[in-house]
């Protein structure tokens, strides 16, 4: 009987899924609506804010918000307000969540040494949300039953079941102790979208190459948490170098309209 109920539950869930294409034309299966993903992002971000101390440094907060706000203003959808929080931690990490949330750890500022390099990371993380990678990951966790049963879903109806699994699928492995990594195709898509996004926001896309070189040097052989599931740095840097021919004209066209330079605190 349990097996039959689980099968029926699976069919009900999968019936509502959408099969679409990613920005690069790769097929995506998305089980959740944008509203459900926003609810999950809101819940996850609220939990992180309870667990992680926020930075009280006004200069750092102003700097990070300046970079993040320029990135989000370059997005096609201007109706979504974005919340930006700087967390006081040595972690070299950042993330973006559905529902309009960006988290940046102060440790990242030791590696992303200027506004353009910080914009590379924030643009990349926002790109994951923009390309529905978050939905894709959570859907993959749901379909594979990684540590859960399909019947346990409760998004938008009395809370969220298996929060840790979903947070891991959103890339929040630092908070929950394990992670369901993005695939290389997703990472490459986020690199492409993120570099174009930062260029449209008036940040120099050439800094993306230097940023990932810095990342590859950080944290010894293991590298920082941000790189724990990412493609090899040589592969990533080569792709970013190839992207400059397209990204630089976007930057040259947009930087003329940029009025505020984001000043890194000394």
Tab-separated table of N, CA and C in Angstrom, residues 63-229:
chain	number	residue	atom	x	y	z
A	63	UNK	N	29.502	48.956	0.395
A	63	UNK	CA	30.259	48.502	-0.771
A	63	UNK	C	29.591	47.294	-1.435
A	64	UNK	N	29.274	46.293	-0.659
A	64	UNK	CA	28.668	45.084	-1.218
A	64	UNK	C	27.298	45.394	-1.807
A	65	UNK	N	26.510	46.216	-1.115
A	65	UNK	CA	25.200	46.588	-1.628
A	65	UNK	C	25.310	47.375	-2.927
A	66	UNK	N	26.309	48.208	-3.027
A	66	UNK	CA	26.522	48.976	-4.251
A	66	UNK	C	26.743	48.049	-5.440
A	67	UNK	N	27.635	47.067	-5.268
A	67	UNK	CA	27.924	46.121	-6.351
A	67	UNK	C	26.689	45.281	-6.671
A	68	UNK	N	26.051	44.745	-5.643
A	68	UNK	CA	24.889	43.879	-5.852
A	68	UNK	C	23.735	44.633	-6.502
A	69	UNK	N	23.505	45.872	-6.088
A	69	UNK	CA	22.399	46.652	-6.648
A	69	UNK	C	22.617	46.965	-8.120
A	70	UNK	N	23.839	47.224	-8.498
A	70	UNK	CA	24.113	47.465	-9.917
A	70	UNK	C	23.879	46.195	-10.741
A	71	UNK	N	24.237	45.052	-10.180
A	71	UNK	CA	24.000	43.773	-10.871
A	71	UNK	C	22.505	43.535	-11.039
A	72	UNK	N	21.739	43.678	-9.971
A	72	UNK	CA	20.311	43.370	-10.046
A	72	UNK	C	19.550	44.380	-10.911
A	73	UNK	N	20.045	45.606	-11.008
A	73	UNK	CA	19.393	46.595	-11.875
A	73	UNK	C	19.603	46.273	-13.350
A	74	UNK	N	20.579	45.416	-13.648
A	74	UNK	CA	20.822	45.008	-15.031
A	74	UNK	C	19.986	43.806	-15.425
A	75	UNK	N	19.220	43.258	-14.477
A	75	UNK	CA	18.375	42.096	-14.768
A	75	UNK	C	17.175	42.495	-15.623
A	76	UNK	N	16.681	41.575	-16.421
A	76	UNK	CA	15.512	41.896	-17.252
A	76	UNK	C	14.250	42.169	-16.449
A	77	UNK	N	14.094	41.522	-15.288
A	77	UNK	CA	12.914	41.723	-14.445
A	77	UNK	C	13.242	42.723	-13.351
A	78	UNK	N	12.655	43.898	-13.440
A	78	UNK	CA	12.929	44.951	-12.458
A	78	UNK	C	11.862	45.026	-11.367
A	79	UNK	N	10.900	44.114	-11.392
A	79	UNK	CA	9.812	44.162	-10.421
A	79	UNK	C	10.158	43.495	-9.094
A	80	UNK	N	11.236	42.708	-9.081
A	80	UNK	CA	11.588	41.963	-7.875
A	80	UNK	C	12.598	42.740	-7.037
A	81	UNK	N	12.233	43.099	-5.804
A	81	UNK	CA	13.218	43.748	-4.915
A	81	UNK	C	14.196	42.705	-4.380
A	82	UNK	N	15.475	43.040	-4.354
A	82	UNK	CA	16.504	42.106	-3.887
A	82	UNK	C	17.015	42.535	-2.518
A	83	UNK	N	17.092	41.571	-1.629
A	83	UNK	CA	17.645	41.774	-0.285
A	83	UNK	C	19.096	41.299	-0.287
A	84	UNK	N	19.989	42.148	0.210
A	84	UNK	CA	21.416	41.823	0.247
A	84	UNK	C	21.879	41.851	1.697
A	85	UNK	N	22.495	40.756	2.137
A	85	UNK	CA	23.019	40.678	3.504
A	85	UNK	C	24.479	40.245	3.446
A	86	UNK	N	25.328	40.956	4.188
A	86	UNK	CA	26.734	40.592	4.318
A	86	UNK	C	26.891	39.837	5.634
A	87	UNK	N	27.413	38.624	5.556
A	87	UNK	CA	27.594	37.798	6.744
A	87	UNK	C	29.041	37.853	7.202
A	88	UNK	N	29.214	37.986	8.507
A	88	UNK	CA	30.553	38.072	9.093
A	88	UNK	C	31.118	36.663	9.232
A	89	UNK	N	32.017	36.313	8.326
A	89	UNK	CA	32.588	34.971	8.318
A	89	UNK	C	33.832	34.949	7.457
A	90	UNK	N	34.761	34.065	7.796
A	90	UNK	CA	35.963	33.913	6.994
A	90	UNK	C	35.725	33.088	5.732
A	91	UNK	N	34.547	32.535	5.580
A	91	UNK	CA	34.248	31.733	4.398
A	91	UNK	C	34.394	32.563	3.125
A	92	UNK	N	35.032	31.980	2.141
A	92	UNK	CA	35.148	32.621	0.832
A	92	UNK	C	33.954	32.139	0.021
A	93	UNK	N	32.837	32.845	0.153
A	93	UNK	CA	31.605	32.321	-0.418
A	93	UNK	C	30.583	33.428	-0.622
A	94	UNK	N	29.612	33.139	-1.473
A	94	UNK	CA	28.451	33.991	-1.713
A	94	UNK	C	27.373	33.112	-2.317
A	95	UNK	N	26.147	33.575	-2.299
A	95	UNK	CA	25.057	32.802	-2.880
A	95	UNK	C	23.912	33.743	-3.229
A	96	UNK	N	23.033	33.282	-4.091
A	96	UNK	CA	21.784	33.984	-4.401
A	96	UNK	C	20.659	32.967	-4.374
A	97	UNK	N	19.489	33.399	-3.932
A	97	UNK	CA	18.354	32.500	-3.772
A	97	UNK	C	17.127	33.054	-4.489
A	98	UNK	N	16.255	32.159	-4.953
A	98	UNK	CA	14.978	32.609	-5.519
A	98	UNK	C	14.217	33.450	-4.498
A	99	UNK	N	13.434	34.383	-4.989
A	99	UNK	CA	12.726	35.288	-4.106
A	99	UNK	C	13.452	36.602	-3.931
A	100	UNK	N	14.673	36.697	-4.480
A	100	UNK	CA	15.417	37.955	-4.434
A	100	UNK	C	16.297	38.108	-3.215
A	101	UNK	N	17.220	37.175	-2.992
A	101	UNK	CA	18.107	37.220	-1.829
A	101	UNK	C	19.548	36.979	-2.258
A	102	UNK	N	20.439	37.784	-1.730
A	102	UNK	CA	21.874	37.637	-2.004
A	102	UNK	C	22.609	37.653	-0.676
A	103	UNK	N	23.462	36.669	-0.469
A	103	UNK	CA	24.309	36.622	0.721
A	103	UNK	C	25.766	36.634	0.324
A	104	UNK	N	26.547	37.468	0.993
A	104	UNK	CA	27.991	37.569	0.718
A	104	UNK	C	28.730	37.453	2.042
A	105	UNK	N	29.719	36.581	2.096
A	105	UNK	CA	30.527	36.422	3.293
A	105	UNK	C	31.742	37.352	3.212
A	106	UNK	N	32.098	37.934	4.351
A	106	UNK	CA	33.200	38.902	4.359
A	106	UNK	C	34.513	38.279	3.901
A	107	UNK	N	34.670	36.962	4.099
A	107	UNK	CA	35.892	36.303	3.650
A	107	UNK	C	36.098	36.396	2.150
A	108	UNK	N	35.009	36.530	1.396
A	108	UNK	CA	35.131	36.649	-0.059
A	108	UNK	C	35.886	37.910	-0.451
A	109	UNK	N	35.776	38.947	0.370
A	109	UNK	CA	36.402	40.233	0.033
A	109	UNK	C	37.923	40.161	0.108
A	110	UNK	N	38.452	39.128	0.733
A	110	UNK	CA	39.901	38.935	0.758
A	110	UNK	C	40.424	38.337	-0.542
A	111	UNK	N	39.529	37.795	-1.341
A	111	UNK	CA	39.900	37.158	-2.611
A	111	UNK	C	39.412	37.973	-3.801
A	112	UNK	N	38.183	38.465	-3.709
A	112	UNK	CA	37.647	39.380	-4.722
A	112	UNK	C	38.095	40.790	-4.325
A	113	UNK	N	39.208	41.250	-4.899
A	113	UNK	CA	39.917	42.402	-4.334
A	113	UNK	C	39.444	43.750	-4.865
A	114	UNK	N	38.497	43.775	-5.792
A	114	UNK	CA	37.963	45.051	-6.258
A	114	UNK	C	36.504	44.866	-6.667
A	115	UNK	N	35.853	45.955	-7.059
A	115	UNK	CA	34.429	45.900	-7.369
A	115	UNK	C	34.123	44.971	-8.546
A	116	UNK	N	35.002	44.937	-9.525
A	116	UNK	CA	34.759	44.109	-10.698
A	116	UNK	C	34.850	42.618	-10.363
A	117	UNK	N	35.791	42.252	-9.519
A	117	UNK	CA	35.915	40.847	-9.125
A	117	UNK	C	34.745	40.420	-8.238
A	118	UNK	N	34.312	41.312	-7.350
A	118	UNK	CA	33.137	40.990	-6.521
A	118	UNK	C	31.902	40.853	-7.407
A	119	UNK	N	31.788	41.701	-8.417
A	119	UNK	CA	30.662	41.626	-9.352
A	119	UNK	C	30.674	40.312	-10.122
A	120	UNK	N	31.850	39.753	-10.366
A	120	UNK	CA	31.947	38.456	-11.043
A	120	UNK	C	31.238	37.383	-10.237
A	121	UNK	N	31.495	37.346	-8.941
A	121	UNK	CA	30.899	36.315	-8.085
A	121	UNK	C	29.398	36.544	-7.921
A	122	UNK	N	29.008	37.777	-7.634
A	122	UNK	CA	27.585	38.052	-7.436
A	122	UNK	C	26.810	37.811	-8.729
A	123	UNK	N	27.375	38.241	-9.860
A	123	UNK	CA	26.722	38.003	-11.138
A	123	UNK	C	26.551	36.523	-11.420
A	124	UNK	N	27.570	35.742	-11.089
A	124	UNK	CA	27.514	34.292	-11.288
A	124	UNK	C	26.424	33.656	-10.434
A	125	UNK	N	26.329	34.055	-9.179
A	125	UNK	CA	25.339	33.462	-8.282
A	125	UNK	C	23.921	33.872	-8.675
A	126	UNK	N	23.735	35.126	-9.042
A	126	UNK	CA	22.419	35.578	-9.505
A	126	UNK	C	22.033	34.852	-10.791
A	127	UNK	N	23.019	34.569	-11.634
A	127	UNK	CA	22.753	33.868	-12.894
A	127	UNK	C	22.180	32.482	-12.655
A	128	UNK	N	22.616	31.811	-11.597
A	128	UNK	CA	22.045	30.500	-11.272
A	128	UNK	C	20.533	30.608	-11.057
A	129	UNK	N	20.105	31.659	-10.359
A	129	UNK	CA	18.678	31.862	-10.115
A	129	UNK	C	17.973	32.241	-11.416
A	130	UNK	N	18.582	33.135	-12.165
A	130	UNK	CA	17.988	33.631	-13.405
A	130	UNK	C	17.759	32.501	-14.405
A	131	UNK	N	18.665	31.527	-14.434
A	131	UNK	CA	18.573	30.414	-15.381
A	131	UNK	C	17.787	29.231	-14.831
A	132	UNK	N	17.108	29.438	-13.715
A	132	UNK	CA	16.292	28.385	-13.090
A	132	UNK	C	17.120	27.185	-12.636
A	133	UNK	N	18.396	27.388	-12.382
A	133	UNK	CA	19.219	26.291	-11.892
A	133	UNK	C	18.773	25.861	-10.503
A	134	UNK	N	18.303	26.815	-9.703
A	134	UNK	CA	17.828	26.483	-8.361
A	134	UNK	C	16.646	25.531	-8.441
A	135	UNK	N	15.693	25.853	-9.304
A	135	UNK	CA	14.527	24.995	-9.502
A	135	UNK	C	14.955	23.636	-10.042
A	136	UNK	N	15.882	23.646	-10.962
A	136	UNK	CA	16.371	22.412	-11.563
A	136	UNK	C	17.016	21.509	-10.520
A	137	UNK	N	17.802	22.117	-9.630
A	137	UNK	CA	18.482	21.336	-8.599
A	137	UNK	C	17.513	20.747	-7.582
A	138	UNK	N	16.586	21.582	-7.131
A	138	UNK	CA	15.609	21.099	-6.161
A	138	UNK	C	14.727	20.023	-6.795
A	139	UNK	N	14.404	20.192	-8.068
A	139	UNK	CA	13.619	19.185	-8.789
A	139	UNK	C	14.396	17.881	-8.898
A	140	UNK	N	15.694	17.986	-9.165
A	140	UNK	CA	16.519	16.778	-9.270
A	140	UNK	C	16.556	16.046	-7.927
A	141	UNK	N	16.687	16.811	-6.839
A	141	UNK	CA	16.684	16.191	-5.510
A	141	UNK	C	15.347	15.513	-5.246
A	142	UNK	N	14.284	16.141	-5.690
A	142	UNK	CA	12.953	15.584	-5.483
A	142	UNK	C	12.769	14.285	-6.266
A	143	UNK	N	13.197	14.278	-7.526
A	143	UNK	CA	12.981	13.106	-8.371
A	143	UNK	C	13.856	11.924	-7.970
A	144	UNK	N	15.068	12.210	-7.522
A	144	UNK	CA	15.972	11.126	-7.146
A	144	UNK	C	15.722	10.656	-5.725
A	145	UNK	N	14.910	11.399	-4.973
A	145	UNK	CA	14.589	10.994	-3.604
A	145	UNK	C	15.818	10.959	-2.730
A	146	UNK	N	16.698	11.945	-2.860
A	146	UNK	CA	17.947	11.973	-2.100
A	146	UNK	C	17.656	12.255	-0.634
A	147	UNK	N	17.485	11.176	0.125
A	147	UNK	CA	17.266	11.314	1.557
A	147	UNK	C	15.838	11.662	1.930
A	148	UNK	N	14.887	11.497	1.009
A	148	UNK	CA	13.524	11.884	1.336
A	148	UNK	C	12.554	11.034	0.523
A	149	UNK	N	11.259	11.181	0.776
A	149	UNK	CA	10.231	10.551	-0.017
A	149	UNK	C	9.415	11.635	-0.700
A	150	UNK	N	8.927	11.342	-1.893
A	150	UNK	CA	8.168	12.326	-2.646
A	150	UNK	C	6.933	12.794	-1.882
A	151	UNK	N	6.373	11.904	-1.075
A	151	UNK	CA	5.153	12.256	-0.346
A	151	UNK	C	5.400	13.303	0.726
A	152	UNK	N	6.650	13.626	0.998
A	152	UNK	CA	6.962	14.558	2.079
A	152	UNK	C	6.907	16.020	1.662
A	153	UNK	N	6.590	16.319	0.395
A	153	UNK	CA	6.586	17.720	-0.056
A	153	UNK	C	5.514	18.508	0.679
A	154	UNK	N	5.882	19.695	1.124
A	154	UNK	CA	4.887	20.559	1.765
A	154	UNK	C	5.265	22.011	1.549
A	155	UNK	N	5.540	22.385	0.306
A	155	UNK	CA	5.893	23.775	0.024
A	155	UNK	C	4.605	24.572	-0.185
A	156	UNK	N	4.506	25.678	0.495
A	156	UNK	CA	3.356	26.547	0.316
A	156	UNK	C	2.105	26.057	1.022
A	157	UNK	N	2.198	25.010	1.768
A	157	UNK	CA	1.014	24.484	2.454
A	157	UNK	C	1.420	23.997	3.838
A	158	UNK	N	1.654	24.928	4.713
A	158	UNK	CA	1.967	24.554	6.084
A	158	UNK	C	3.441	24.362	6.349
A	159	UNK	N	4.292	24.890	5.480
A	159	UNK	CA	5.718	24.796	5.742
A	159	UNK	C	6.446	24.024	4.671
A	160	UNK	N	7.726	23.793	4.901
A	160	UNK	CA	8.570	23.115	3.925
A	160	UNK	C	9.186	21.893	4.572
A	161	UNK	N	8.902	20.730	4.022
A	161	UNK	CA	9.477	19.500	4.542
A	161	UNK	C	10.891	19.333	4.019
A	162	UNK	N	11.734	18.622	4.792
A	162	UNK	CA	13.110	18.335	4.381
A	162	UNK	C	13.864	19.600	3.992
A	163	UNK	N	13.827	20.592	4.867
A	163	UNK	CA	14.448	21.876	4.563
A	163	UNK	C	15.926	21.737	4.259
A	164	UNK	N	16.601	20.856	4.999
A	164	UNK	CA	18.038	20.732	4.799
A	164	UNK	C	18.361	20.192	3.407
A	165	UNK	N	17.559	19.255	2.940
A	165	UNK	CA	17.786	18.724	1.600
A	165	UNK	C	17.613	19.823	0.563
A	166	UNK	N	16.534	20.583	0.689
A	166	UNK	CA	16.285	21.634	-0.282
A	166	UNK	C	17.359	22.726	-0.199
A	167	UNK	N	17.803	23.064	1.001
A	167	UNK	CA	18.855	24.063	1.136
A	167	UNK	C	20.154	23.572	0.514
A	168	UNK	N	20.432	22.276	0.668
A	168	UNK	CA	21.616	21.707	0.036
A	168	UNK	C	21.493	21.795	-1.481
A	169	UNK	N	20.285	21.538	-1.996
A	169	UNK	CA	20.064	21.620	-3.438
A	169	UNK	C	20.210	23.043	-3.944
A	170	UNK	N	19.957	24.020	-3.080
A	170	UNK	CA	20.126	25.417	-3.453
A	170	UNK	C	21.580	25.861	-3.380
A	171	UNK	N	22.468	24.952	-3.017
A	171	UNK	CA	23.882	25.298	-2.941
A	171	UNK	C	24.319	25.794	-1.590
A	172	UNK	N	23.506	25.591	-0.568
A	172	UNK	CA	23.808	26.110	0.760
A	172	UNK	C	24.427	25.033	1.638
A	173	UNK	N	25.406	24.334	1.098
A	173	UNK	CA	26.038	23.247	1.823
A	173	UNK	C	26.795	23.693	3.049
A	174	UNK	N	27.278	24.924	3.049
A	174	UNK	CA	28.012	25.438	4.209
A	174	UNK	C	27.127	25.433	5.444
A	175	UNK	N	25.854	25.766	5.253
A	175	UNK	CA	24.949	25.870	6.393
A	175	UNK	C	24.420	24.515	6.856
A	176	UNK	N	24.237	23.580	5.937
A	176	UNK	CA	23.546	22.345	6.301
A	176	UNK	C	24.464	21.129	6.347
A	177	UNK	N	25.726	21.291	5.988
A	177	UNK	CA	26.674	20.204	6.177
A	177	UNK	C	26.859	19.289	4.995
A	178	UNK	N	26.022	19.407	3.991
A	178	UNK	CA	26.229	18.625	2.781
A	178	UNK	C	25.656	19.411	1.605
A	179	UNK	N	26.012	19.028	0.396
A	179	UNK	CA	25.651	19.846	-0.759
A	179	UNK	C	25.302	18.961	-1.942
A	180	UNK	N	24.336	19.390	-2.733
A	180	UNK	CA	24.002	18.740	-3.989
A	180	UNK	C	24.511	19.664	-5.094
A	181	UNK	N	25.649	19.357	-5.662
A	181	UNK	CA	26.341	20.335	-6.502
A	181	UNK	C	25.657	20.603	-7.833
A	182	UNK	N	25.840	21.847	-8.301
A	182	UNK	CA	25.465	22.158	-9.672
A	182	UNK	C	26.355	21.356	-10.615
A	183	UNK	N	25.817	21.006	-11.784
A	183	UNK	CA	26.602	20.306	-12.788
A	183	UNK	C	27.484	21.276	-13.561
A	184	UNK	N	28.388	20.724	-14.340
A	184	UNK	CA	29.302	21.578	-15.099
A	184	UNK	C	28.568	22.418	-16.136
A	185	UNK	N	27.511	21.845	-16.731
A	185	UNK	CA	26.742	22.629	-17.700
A	185	UNK	C	26.101	23.835	-17.026
A	186	UNK	N	25.578	23.625	-15.831
A	186	UNK	CA	24.968	24.730	-15.099
A	186	UNK	C	26.007	25.781	-14.723
A	187	UNK	N	27.180	25.327	-14.291
A	187	UNK	CA	28.234	26.273	-13.928
A	187	UNK	C	28.694	27.088	-15.138
A	188	UNK	N	28.813	26.423	-16.279
A	188	UNK	CA	29.226	27.133	-17.488
A	188	UNK	C	28.173	28.150	-17.905
A	189	UNK	N	26.910	27.764	-17.806
A	189	UNK	CA	25.833	28.705	-18.119
A	189	UNK	C	25.867	29.906	-17.181
A	190	UNK	N	26.087	29.654	-15.896
A	190	UNK	CA	26.136	30.746	-14.925
A	190	UNK	C	27.323	31.659	-15.196
A	191	UNK	N	28.447	31.096	-15.645
A	191	UNK	CA	29.595	31.922	-16.014
A	191	UNK	C	29.246	32.844	-17.180
A	192	UNK	N	28.612	32.281	-18.201
A	192	UNK	CA	28.275	33.057	-19.396
A	192	UNK	C	27.279	34.163	-19.061
A	193	UNK	N	26.189	33.787	-18.377
A	193	UNK	CA	25.167	34.777	-18.019
A	193	UNK	C	25.737	35.810	-17.063
A	194	UNK	N	26.514	35.342	-16.079
A	194	UNK	CA	27.059	36.245	-15.069
A	194	UNK	C	28.015	37.268	-15.643
A	195	UNK	N	28.874	36.861	-16.568
A	195	UNK	CA	29.825	37.798	-17.172
A	195	UNK	C	29.097	38.827	-18.029
A	196	UNK	N	28.102	38.386	-18.777
A	196	UNK	CA	27.319	39.334	-19.568
A	196	UNK	C	26.555	40.293	-18.657
A	197	UNK	N	26.060	39.768	-17.544
A	197	UNK	CA	25.317	40.588	-16.589
A	197	UNK	C	26.204	41.651	-15.962
A	198	UNK	N	27.400	41.259	-15.545
A	198	UNK	CA	28.300	42.230	-14.924
A	198	UNK	C	28.737	43.286	-15.934
A	199	UNK	N	28.920	42.866	-17.187
A	199	UNK	CA	29.315	43.824	-18.225
A	199	UNK	C	28.209	44.851	-18.467
A	200	UNK	N	26.963	44.383	-18.491
A	200	UNK	CA	25.826	45.290	-18.678
A	200	UNK	C	25.659	46.229	-17.491
A	201	UNK	N	26.156	45.802	-16.319
A	201	UNK	CA	26.082	46.637	-15.113
A	201	UNK	C	27.261	47.599	-15.011
A	202	UNK	N	28.150	47.571	-15.987
A	202	UNK	CA	29.275	48.495	-15.995
A	202	UNK	C	30.497	48.014	-15.256
A	203	UNK	N	30.615	46.708	-15.052
A	203	UNK	CA	31.805	46.134	-14.429
A	203	UNK	C	32.657	45.466	-15.508
A	204	UNK	N	33.953	45.572	-15.364
A	204	UNK	CA	34.877	45.071	-16.380
A	204	UNK	C	34.900	43.545	-16.369
A	205	UNK	N	34.421	42.899	-17.443
A	205	UNK	CA	34.387	41.430	-17.462
A	205	UNK	C	35.769	40.790	-17.483
A	206	UNK	N	36.798	41.546	-17.834
A	206	UNK	CA	38.158	41.001	-17.804
A	206	UNK	C	38.555	40.612	-16.392
A	207	UNK	N	37.922	41.247	-15.395
A	207	UNK	CA	38.228	40.939	-13.999
A	207	UNK	C	37.781	39.536	-13.626
A	208	UNK	N	36.869	38.951	-14.402
A	208	UNK	CA	36.408	37.594	-14.095
A	208	UNK	C	37.555	36.596	-14.198
A	209	UNK	N	38.438	36.801	-15.145
A	209	UNK	CA	39.586	35.909	-15.313
A	209	UNK	C	40.504	36.004	-14.101
A	210	UNK	N	40.773	37.235	-13.670
A	210	UNK	CA	41.667	37.436	-12.520
A	210	UNK	C	41.032	36.926	-11.240
A	211	UNK	N	39.715	37.091	-11.132
A	211	UNK	CA	39.020	36.607	-9.932
A	211	UNK	C	39.187	35.110	-9.769
A	212	UNK	N	38.977	34.345	-10.850
A	212	UNK	CA	39.057	32.891	-10.738
A	212	UNK	C	40.500	32.422	-10.579
A	213	UNK	N	41.451	33.219	-11.050
A	213	UNK	CA	42.855	32.916	-10.754
A	213	UNK	C	43.107	33.078	-9.257
A	214	UNK	N	42.555	34.152	-8.691
A	214	UNK	CA	42.685	34.358	-7.244
A	214	UNK	C	42.020	33.218	-6.478
A	215	UNK	N	40.861	32.802	-6.948
A	215	UNK	CA	40.136	31.724	-6.288
A	215	UNK	C	40.943	30.434	-6.279
A	216	UNK	N	41.600	30.155	-7.395
A	216	UNK	CA	42.356	28.909	-7.492
A	216	UNK	C	43.530	28.882	-6.529
A	217	UNK	N	43.983	30.061	-6.107
A	217	UNK	CA	45.099	30.146	-5.174
A	217	UNK	C	44.637	30.145	-3.720
A	218	UNK	N	43.378	30.403	-3.495
A	218	UNK	CA	42.885	30.566	-2.127
A	218	UNK	C	42.608	29.219	-1.471
A	219	UNK	N	42.943	29.108	-0.223
A	219	UNK	CA	42.573	27.936	0.560
A	219	UNK	C	43.416	26.704	0.330
A	220	UNK	N	44.584	26.851	-0.288
A	220	UNK	CA	45.460	25.695	-0.475
A	220	UNK	C	44.933	24.756	-1.545
A	221	UNK	N	45.232	23.469	-1.403
A	221	UNK	CA	44.876	22.487	-2.425
A	221	UNK	C	43.360	22.331	-2.566
A	222	UNK	N	42.640	22.434	-1.473
A	222	UNK	CA	41.197	22.217	-1.533
A	222	UNK	C	40.467	23.399	-2.136
A	223	UNK	N	41.028	24.604	-1.971
A	223	UNK	CA	40.338	25.784	-2.454
A	223	UNK	C	39.197	26.157	-1.520
A	224	UNK	N	38.593	27.324	-1.740
A	224	UNK	CA	37.488	27.754	-0.883
A	224	UNK	C	36.222	26.963	-1.142
A	225	UNK	N	35.270	27.080	-0.216
A	225	UNK	CA	33.998	26.360	-0.336
A	225	UNK	C	33.299	26.672	-1.653
A	226	UNK	N	33.424	27.914	-2.113
A	226	UNK	CA	32.760	28.323	-3.348
A	226	UNK	C	33.176	27.472	-4.530
A	227	UNK	N	34.378	26.887	-4.484
A	227	UNK	CA	34.883	26.110	-5.609
A	227	UNK	C	34.715	24.606	-5.420
A	228	UNK	N	34.114	24.195	-4.321
A	228	UNK	CA	34.112	22.772	-3.984
A	228	UNK	C	33.393	21.914	-5.008
A	229	UNK	N	32.469	22.498	-5.735
A	229	UNK	CA	31.705	21.713	-6.713
A	229	UNK	C	31.841	22.267	-8.127
